[in-house]
Tab-separated table of C-alpha atoms in Angstrom:
chain	number	residue	atom	x	y	z
A	4	MET	CA	135.283	91.322	124.049
A	5	SER	CA	131.991	90.821	121.526
A	6	ILE	CA	130.448	94.287	120.676
A	7	HIS	CA	127.087	92.693	123.254
A	8	HIS	CA	129.967	92.538	125.672
A	9	GLU	CA	130.983	95.983	125.447
A	10	ALA	CA	127.566	96.851	124.879
A	11	SER	CA	126.475	96.299	128.195
A	12	GLU	CA	128.970	97.324	129.844
A	13	LEU	CA	128.271	100.356	128.387
A	14	SER	CA	124.820	101.212	129.900
A	15	THR	CA	126.174	103.259	132.540
A	16	GLN	CA	127.799	106.114	130.328
A	17	LEU	CA	124.219	105.533	128.015
A	18	THR	CA	122.024	106.139	130.403
A	19	THR	CA	123.876	109.238	131.800
A	20	TRP	CA	123.757	110.373	128.123
A	21	ARG	CA	120.519	109.788	128.033
A	22	ARG	CA	119.278	111.738	131.117
A	23	HIS	CA	121.681	114.735	130.222
A	24	LEU	CA	120.087	115.184	126.566
A	25	HIS	CA	116.863	114.367	128.254
A	26	ALA	CA	117.521	117.113	130.312
A	27	HIS	CA	118.381	119.601	127.972
A	28	PRO	CA	115.395	118.978	125.038
A	29	GLU	CA	116.240	121.673	122.358
A	30	VAL	CA	113.185	122.186	119.664
A	31	SER	CA	114.035	121.535	116.428
A	32	PHE	CA	116.263	123.616	114.371
A	33	GLN	CA	117.356	125.062	117.583
A	34	GLU	CA	119.475	122.181	118.750
A	35	PHE	CA	122.603	124.211	119.289
A	36	GLU	CA	124.089	123.045	122.839
A	37	THR	CA	122.830	119.576	122.027
A	38	GLN	CA	125.216	120.022	118.899
A	39	LYS	CA	128.426	120.994	120.769
A	40	TYR	CA	127.550	118.374	123.675
A	41	LEU	CA	127.441	116.117	120.420
A	42	LEU	CA	131.470	117.042	119.275
A	43	ASP	CA	132.458	117.260	122.337
A	44	GLN	CA	131.947	113.382	123.633
A	45	LEU	CA	132.647	112.400	120.199
A	46	GLU	CA	135.816	114.451	120.050
A	47	SER	CA	136.846	112.876	123.473
A	48	LEU	CA	136.107	109.269	121.839
A	49	GLY	CA	139.496	109.973	119.582
A	50	LEU	CA	136.963	111.280	116.415
A	51	LYS	CA	136.632	113.801	113.913
A	52	PRO	CA	132.800	114.967	113.666
A	53	TYR	CA	131.795	118.153	111.997
A	54	ARG	CA	128.651	120.513	111.426
A	55	ILE	CA	126.096	119.366	109.109
A	56	GLY	CA	122.775	120.522	108.248
A	57	GLN	CA	122.857	123.557	110.679
A	58	THR	CA	122.754	122.194	113.872
A	59	GLY	CA	123.432	118.269	113.052
A	60	VAL	CA	126.468	116.177	113.777
A	61	ALA	CA	128.110	113.535	111.852
A	62	VAL	CA	131.500	111.876	111.909
A	63	ASP	CA	133.189	109.065	110.360
A	64	ILE	CA	134.306	105.422	111.593
A	65	GLY	CA	136.904	104.086	109.145
A	66	GLU	CA	138.063	104.100	105.674
A	67	GLY	CA	137.407	102.400	102.358
A	68	SER	CA	135.120	102.588	99.163
A	69	LYS	CA	131.859	100.740	100.698
A	70	GLY	CA	130.108	103.302	103.250
A	71	VAL	CA	127.051	102.631	106.000
A	72	ALA	CA	125.335	105.244	107.419
A	73	ILE	CA	123.073	105.279	110.822
A	74	ARG	CA	121.420	108.222	111.766
A	75	ALA	CA	119.988	108.821	115.347
A	76	ASP	CA	117.044	112.072	115.342
A	77	ILE	CA	118.711	115.171	118.314
A	78	ASP	CA	115.302	117.729	118.679
A	79	ALA	CA	112.818	117.570	121.167
A	80	LEU	CA	109.028	118.670	121.158
A	81	PRO	CA	107.141	121.418	122.778
A	82	ILE	CA	105.503	119.787	124.975
A	83	GLN	CA	106.118	121.087	129.419
A	84	GLU	CA	106.660	118.347	130.636
A	85	GLU	CA	104.697	116.504	133.813
A	86	SER	CA	106.934	113.961	135.272
A	87	ASN	CA	109.085	113.800	138.252
A	88	TRP	CA	111.967	112.080	137.657
A	89	PRO	CA	115.565	114.630	139.036
A	90	PHE	CA	116.390	114.207	135.477
A	91	ARG	CA	113.363	116.477	133.579
A	92	SER	CA	113.819	118.793	131.141
A	93	VAL	CA	115.162	122.239	132.820
A	94	ASN	CA	113.799	124.039	129.708
A	95	ASP	CA	109.766	124.805	130.428
A	96	GLY	CA	108.116	123.918	127.461
A	97	VAL	CA	110.140	121.478	125.984
A	98	MET	CA	110.326	118.082	125.962
A	99	HIS	CA	111.808	114.875	125.201
A	100	ALA	CA	108.967	113.134	124.856
A	101	CYS	CA	109.755	110.595	121.676
A	102	GLY	CA	112.680	109.083	122.364
A	103	HIS	CA	114.569	110.595	120.516
A	104	ASP	CA	116.923	111.420	123.594
A	105	GLY	CA	117.783	108.128	123.256
A	106	HIS	CA	118.159	107.455	120.094
A	107	THR	CA	121.023	110.044	120.461
A	108	ALA	CA	122.351	107.929	123.377
A	109	ILE	CA	122.225	105.054	121.553
A	110	LEU	CA	124.609	106.416	118.705
A	111	LEU	CA	126.797	108.012	121.342
A	112	GLY	CA	127.309	104.396	121.822
A	113	VAL	CA	127.348	103.233	118.908
A	114	ALA	CA	130.406	105.740	118.340
A	115	LYS	CA	132.499	103.946	121.361
A	116	ILE	CA	132.278	100.453	120.315
A	117	LEU	CA	133.249	101.458	116.573
A	118	ALA	CA	136.023	104.017	117.169
A	119	SER	CA	137.981	100.608	119.046
A	120	ARG	CA	137.482	98.778	115.887
A	121	GLN	CA	137.909	101.613	112.331
A	122	ASP	CA	140.861	99.606	111.846
A	123	GLN	CA	139.117	96.209	111.263
A	124	LEU	CA	136.146	98.029	110.024
A	125	PRO	CA	135.861	96.846	106.130
A	126	GLY	CA	134.399	100.219	105.191
A	127	ARG	CA	133.639	103.203	106.977
A	128	ILE	CA	130.269	103.668	108.702
A	129	ARG	CA	129.407	107.675	108.931
A	130	LEU	CA	127.347	108.469	112.052
A	131	MET	CA	124.308	111.552	111.485
A	132	PHE	CA	122.987	113.008	113.935
A	133	GLN	CA	119.921	114.968	112.905
A	134	PRO	CA	117.905	117.793	113.557
A	135	ALA	CA	114.160	118.602	113.177
A	136	GLU	CA	112.669	115.397	112.687
A	137	GLU	CA	110.196	116.233	114.323
A	138	LYS	CA	109.226	119.719	112.088
A	139	ILE	CA	108.674	120.083	108.504
A	140	PRO	CA	111.320	120.292	106.623
A	141	GLY	CA	112.925	118.006	108.057
A	142	GLY	CA	116.237	117.998	109.040
A	143	ALA	CA	117.064	115.114	106.689
A	144	LYS	CA	116.555	117.556	103.868
A	145	LEU	CA	119.726	120.215	105.103
A	146	LEU	CA	122.200	116.627	105.913
A	147	ILE	CA	121.137	115.144	102.363
A	148	GLN	CA	121.870	118.210	100.618
A	149	ASP	CA	125.562	119.037	102.640
A	150	GLY	CA	126.070	115.800	101.063
A	151	VAL	CA	125.474	113.168	104.064
A	152	LEU	CA	125.382	110.652	101.600
A	153	ASP	CA	127.691	111.040	99.390
A	154	GLY	CA	130.362	107.612	99.308
A	155	ILE	CA	127.269	106.090	101.297
A	156	ASP	CA	125.288	102.616	99.594
A	157	ARG	CA	123.515	102.024	102.468
A	158	VAL	CA	120.906	103.592	105.602
A	159	LEU	CA	120.233	102.413	108.921
A	160	GLY	CA	118.018	103.815	112.181
A	161	LEU	CA	115.369	103.271	114.731
A	162	HIS	CA	113.515	104.147	116.836
A	163	LEU	CA	112.425	103.486	120.279
A	164	SER	CA	109.085	102.096	120.577
A	165	SER	CA	106.651	102.925	123.719
A	166	ASP	CA	104.309	99.891	122.306
A	167	MET	CA	106.820	97.244	122.472
A	168	PRO	CA	107.959	95.315	125.039
A	169	THR	CA	111.538	95.858	126.136
A	170	GLY	CA	113.312	92.872	124.126
A	171	THR	CA	111.112	93.651	120.864
A	172	VAL	CA	112.319	94.162	117.452
A	173	GLY	CA	110.700	94.696	114.151
A	174	ALA	CA	109.902	95.995	111.239
A	175	VAL	CA	107.579	95.851	107.985
A	176	VAL	CA	109.136	95.451	104.705
A	177	GLY	CA	107.706	97.610	102.342
A	178	ALA	CA	105.918	101.130	103.715
A	179	GLN	CA	106.347	101.290	107.374
A	180	THR	CA	105.394	104.091	108.052
A	181	ALA	CA	103.297	106.883	106.065
A	182	ASN	CA	102.989	110.150	103.344
A	183	ALA	CA	102.206	112.690	106.143
A	184	ASP	CA	100.209	115.391	105.062
A	185	SER	CA	99.050	118.930	106.481
A	186	PHE	CA	96.427	120.835	104.937
A	187	THR	CA	94.681	124.396	106.036
A	188	ILE	CA	91.872	125.592	104.740
A	189	ASP	CA	90.941	129.655	104.914
A	190	ILE	CA	87.276	130.302	104.334
A	191	GLU	CA	86.294	133.998	103.723
A	192	GLY	CA	82.966	134.956	104.175
A	193	GLN	CA	81.071	137.934	105.730
A	194	GLY	CA	80.828	139.475	108.887
A	195	GLY	CA	77.648	140.829	110.433
A	196	HIS	CA	75.401	141.015	113.912
A	197	GLY	CA	74.133	137.665	115.125
A	198	SER	CA	70.431	139.213	114.996
A	199	GLN	CA	70.646	139.597	110.964
A	200	PRO	CA	72.365	136.014	109.762
A	201	HIS	CA	71.001	136.756	106.270
A	202	LEU	CA	72.939	139.969	105.549
A	203	SER	CA	75.991	138.022	106.075
A	204	ILE	CA	77.816	134.377	104.765
A	205	ASP	CA	78.497	132.748	107.853
A	206	PRO	CA	82.203	131.281	107.459
A	207	ILE	CA	81.495	128.638	110.601
A	208	ILE	CA	78.666	127.655	108.681
A	209	VAL	CA	81.065	126.666	105.741
A	210	GLY	CA	83.750	125.276	107.971
A	211	SER	CA	81.265	122.732	109.639
A	212	GLU	CA	79.598	121.384	106.722
A	213	LEU	CA	83.757	121.031	105.013
A	214	THR	CA	84.704	119.357	108.874
A	215	LEU	CA	81.963	116.950	108.067
A	216	ALA	CA	81.877	116.619	104.017
A	217	ILE	CA	85.936	116.111	104.615
A	218	GLN	CA	85.148	112.507	106.675
A	219	SER	CA	82.773	110.870	103.647
A	220	ILE	CA	86.548	111.042	101.620
A	221	VAL	CA	87.637	108.075	103.510
A	222	SER	CA	84.413	106.578	103.494
A	223	ARG	CA	82.961	107.019	99.810
A	224	SER	CA	86.406	107.808	97.814
A	225	MET	CA	89.109	105.512	98.707
A	226	ASN	CA	89.335	102.124	98.552
A	227	PRO	CA	88.243	100.781	101.741
A	228	ARG	CA	91.402	98.468	101.452
A	229	SER	CA	93.958	101.629	101.698
A	230	PRO	CA	94.515	102.335	104.959
A	231	VAL	CA	93.874	106.131	104.680
A	232	VAL	CA	93.235	108.610	107.542
A	233	VAL	CA	92.083	112.609	107.236
A	234	THR	CA	91.563	114.506	110.314
A	235	ILE	CA	90.526	118.031	111.184
A	236	GLY	CA	92.457	119.560	113.818
A	237	THR	CA	91.391	123.009	114.328
A	238	PHE	CA	88.627	125.251	113.809
A	239	HIS	CA	89.112	128.706	114.251
A	240	SER	CA	86.638	131.331	113.807
A	241	GLY	CA	84.467	134.254	115.918
A	242	ALA	CA	86.082	136.607	118.929
A	243	ASN	CA	82.148	137.183	120.574
A	244	PHE	CA	78.753	135.304	120.741
A	245	ASN	CA	76.601	137.895	119.015
A	246	ILE	CA	78.569	137.953	115.478
A	247	ILE	CA	79.056	136.315	112.263
A	248	ALA	CA	82.807	135.685	112.420
A	249	PRO	CA	83.805	137.212	108.349
A	250	ARG	CA	86.243	134.343	107.733
A	251	ALA	CA	87.803	130.555	109.901
A	252	ARG	CA	90.507	128.912	109.372
A	253	LEU	CA	90.925	124.682	109.381
A	254	THR	CA	93.698	123.049	110.171
A	255	GLY	CA	93.857	119.171	109.438
A	256	THR	CA	96.658	116.635	108.313
A	257	VAL	CA	95.902	113.388	106.063
A	258	ARG	CA	97.534	110.456	106.015
A	259	THR	CA	98.291	108.028	103.257
A	260	PHE	CA	100.978	104.758	101.986
A	261	SER	CA	100.291	105.725	98.226
A	262	VAL	CA	101.009	107.665	95.650
A	263	GLU	CA	97.473	107.241	93.981
A	264	ASP	CA	95.765	107.671	97.493
A	265	ARG	CA	97.306	111.167	97.752
A	266	ARG	CA	96.471	112.045	95.028
A	267	GLN	CA	93.199	111.866	95.088
A	268	VAL	CA	92.408	112.657	98.789
A	269	ARG	CA	93.936	115.685	97.766
A	270	ARG	CA	91.837	116.077	94.217
A	271	ARG	CA	89.121	115.404	96.461
A	272	LEU	CA	89.827	118.241	99.011
A	273	GLU	CA	90.282	120.701	96.497
A	274	GLU	CA	86.981	119.700	95.665
A	275	LEU	CA	84.878	119.751	98.396
A	276	VAL	CA	86.371	123.544	99.655
A	277	ALA	CA	85.886	124.828	95.726
A	278	HIS	CA	81.791	123.987	95.846
A	279	ILE	CA	80.838	123.456	99.994
A	280	SER	CA	81.996	127.226	99.669
A	281	ALA	CA	80.517	128.761	96.770
A	282	ALA	CA	77.598	127.503	97.500
A	283	HIS	CA	77.591	129.177	100.625
A	284	GLY	CA	78.775	132.441	98.548
A	285	ALA	CA	82.124	132.486	100.152
A	286	HIS	CA	85.004	132.448	99.426
A	287	ALA	CA	87.652	129.361	100.243
A	288	VAL	CA	91.020	128.496	99.576
A	289	LEU	CA	93.050	124.908	100.324
A	290	ASP	CA	96.772	125.336	101.091
A	291	TYR	CA	98.169	121.280	101.051
A	292	VAL	CA	101.749	120.888	102.408
A	293	GLU	CA	103.354	117.464	101.272
A	294	GLY	CA	105.162	116.525	103.968
A	295	TYR	CA	107.655	112.964	104.462
A	296	PRO	CA	106.783	110.568	102.365
A	297	SER	CA	106.519	106.916	103.671
A	298	VAL	CA	109.688	105.489	104.896
A	299	THR	CA	109.819	101.888	102.796
A	300	ASN	CA	112.461	99.495	104.459
A	301	SER	CA	114.337	96.895	101.280
A	302	GLU	CA	114.099	93.692	101.727
A	303	ARG	CA	117.087	92.242	102.187
A	304	GLU	CA	118.394	95.322	104.252
A	305	THR	CA	115.623	94.302	106.381
A	306	SER	CA	116.072	90.265	106.765
A	307	ILE	CA	119.591	91.116	107.691
A	308	VAL	CA	118.522	92.976	111.083
A	309	ARG	CA	116.074	90.272	111.786
A	310	GLU	CA	118.509	87.848	111.581
A	311	VAL	CA	121.237	89.612	113.625
A	312	ALA	CA	117.808	89.862	116.429
A	313	ALA	CA	117.724	86.955	116.408
A	314	ARG	CA	121.230	86.135	117.308
A	315	LEU	CA	121.469	89.175	120.168
A	316	PRO	CA	121.327	87.930	123.593
A	317	GLY	CA	118.272	90.192	125.329
A	318	ILE	CA	116.157	90.411	122.145
A	319	GLN	CA	113.589	88.778	123.052
A	320	SER	CA	111.392	88.485	120.183
A	321	TRP	CA	110.920	89.646	116.584
A	322	MET	CA	107.142	91.946	115.892
A	323	ASP	CA	106.044	91.668	111.978
A	324	ILE	CA	104.768	95.214	112.806
A	325	GLU	CA	102.075	96.891	111.088
A	326	PRO	CA	102.963	99.925	108.778
A	327	LEU	CA	102.369	102.588	111.201
A	328	MET	CA	100.414	106.187	110.195
A	329	ALA	CA	102.866	108.347	111.621
A	330	GLY	CA	105.650	110.996	109.758
A	331	GLU	CA	108.912	109.655	109.297
A	332	ASP	CA	111.987	112.310	107.361
A	333	PHE	CA	114.144	109.170	107.663
A	334	SER	CA	112.360	108.858	104.119
A	335	TYR	CA	114.260	111.058	102.444
A	336	TYR	CA	117.152	108.601	103.010
A	337	GLN	CA	115.597	105.775	101.931
A	338	GLU	CA	115.036	107.176	98.197
A	339	VAL	CA	119.239	108.062	97.858
A	340	CYS	CA	119.852	104.623	99.767
A	341	PRO	CA	118.106	101.341	100.459
A	342	GLY	CA	118.203	100.878	104.418
A	343	THR	CA	115.860	100.455	106.646
A	344	PHE	CA	114.139	101.949	109.827
A	345	PHE	CA	113.385	99.244	112.394
A	346	MET	CA	111.463	99.472	115.456
A	347	LEU	CA	113.113	98.856	118.780
A	348	GLY	CA	110.271	97.804	122.112
A	349	CYS	CA	111.333	100.260	125.184
A	350	ARG	CA	108.061	99.404	126.980
A	351	ASN	CA	108.505	98.430	131.045
A	352	GLU	CA	105.826	98.732	133.440
A	353	GLU	CA	107.411	98.312	136.251
A	354	GLN	CA	109.515	101.831	135.307
A	355	GLU	CA	106.837	103.173	134.242
A	356	ALA	CA	107.447	103.256	130.754
A	357	ILE	CA	104.129	103.579	129.559
A	358	TRP	CA	103.060	105.930	127.744
A	359	PRO	CA	102.537	107.188	124.044
A	360	HIS	CA	105.271	108.953	122.817
A	361	HIS	CA	104.632	112.725	122.613
A	362	HIS	CA	103.013	112.589	126.106
A	363	PRO	CA	103.710	114.773	129.237
A	364	ARG	CA	104.633	111.977	130.953
A	365	PHE	CA	106.223	109.822	128.771
A	366	THR	CA	109.598	108.401	128.924
A	367	LEU	CA	111.528	104.605	128.336
A	368	ASP	CA	113.190	102.032	129.848
A	369	GLU	CA	116.978	102.688	129.932
A	370	ASN	CA	117.388	98.491	129.624
A	371	ALA	CA	116.975	98.863	125.520
A	372	LEU	CA	119.464	101.027	124.927
A	373	PRO	CA	122.696	99.051	125.086
A	374	LEU	CA	120.640	96.741	122.613
A	375	GLY	CA	120.118	99.515	120.537
A	376	VAL	CA	123.985	100.091	120.607
A	377	SER	CA	124.239	96.257	119.833
A	378	LEU	CA	121.288	95.890	117.051
A	379	LEU	CA	122.976	98.928	115.314
A	380	SER	CA	126.964	98.451	115.467
A	381	GLU	CA	126.011	94.364	114.463
A	382	THR	CA	123.961	95.391	111.378
A	383	ALA	CA	126.035	97.724	109.635
A	384	LEU	CA	129.061	95.491	110.193
A	385	GLN	CA	126.758	93.474	107.484
A	386	TYR	CA	125.403	95.547	105.736
A	387	LEU	CA	129.616	96.742	104.641
A	388	LEU	CA	129.616	92.838	103.639
A	389	LEU	CA	127.446	93.199	101.070
A	390	PRO	CA	128.294	93.126	97.318
């Protein structure tokens, strides 16, 4: 039986796995029950999984000097689900709103298919069920520190996309996601009564000027041909209408694709924070946190995904997608091994699979699950044949 046919036959089981995971989500670094569930499911396939990265799971299938690793992320988000699906989350305030339940179900399907073929594999395929993709510093670093890439030559992963119809596949050769950084600006002013502003140093005024000035970083300090995003996400200050608060806090995010742009944005933030606060007699501190680096797909490995997709029944088209400003810690694996992270469509308007990722009504077209199993399995086998 072909891998595609076997994956199609797994549709019911894939749906069962996905719906169980969807109903029992756990946030980053807390995936203890998910870990137990995965260990049970993999052991039932006759495999020998092991714990890794605190709440992660890994398992090897096959033997040999060549190794390929496939990753699925297993964590959910701190979001209250608003759907009425019978398999909706039973954990208040936690939801699989990014498709990680689908990723995990797909990798379980890969495990089932490859387990029955492990004596025929031309090498070793390691499945990585990774925790904490949604929260910096991310689970990928933990797995790497625990040796998950030891003896591995190439890495492979996918992300379901509600922007792409089911049956479509896409990727970018080179930078596919952005460097995803965050920052906090703490402003120390001098509080006082709202009727006597001359006796105070108003941190809200300082924060407001900073908010506007920061927008000039992209429009006036960066090359307009280089995609850069700088966003202020929160502004907190004050407790009463007639009191000038003593302090304020701003938080935001920076998205860039190049190391040079990343450094330039950080330098300009530091300059604006220092000079604008000083001009008002306030004191401000910038805490800049470098997040996940850019996912960068290698050319040869990406071309293999495209070749596999072209001959796979059920795949309607390949999309040369545009780079995404999102962040993704799969990039840490690619700093060690070449590989590809591709997008698999899961949008289906008839099934209400139309909501964006991280939306409280997000869901996915489960018809995409067997396609993901076929793509990952076939591509991993092709990677093992590379010199």
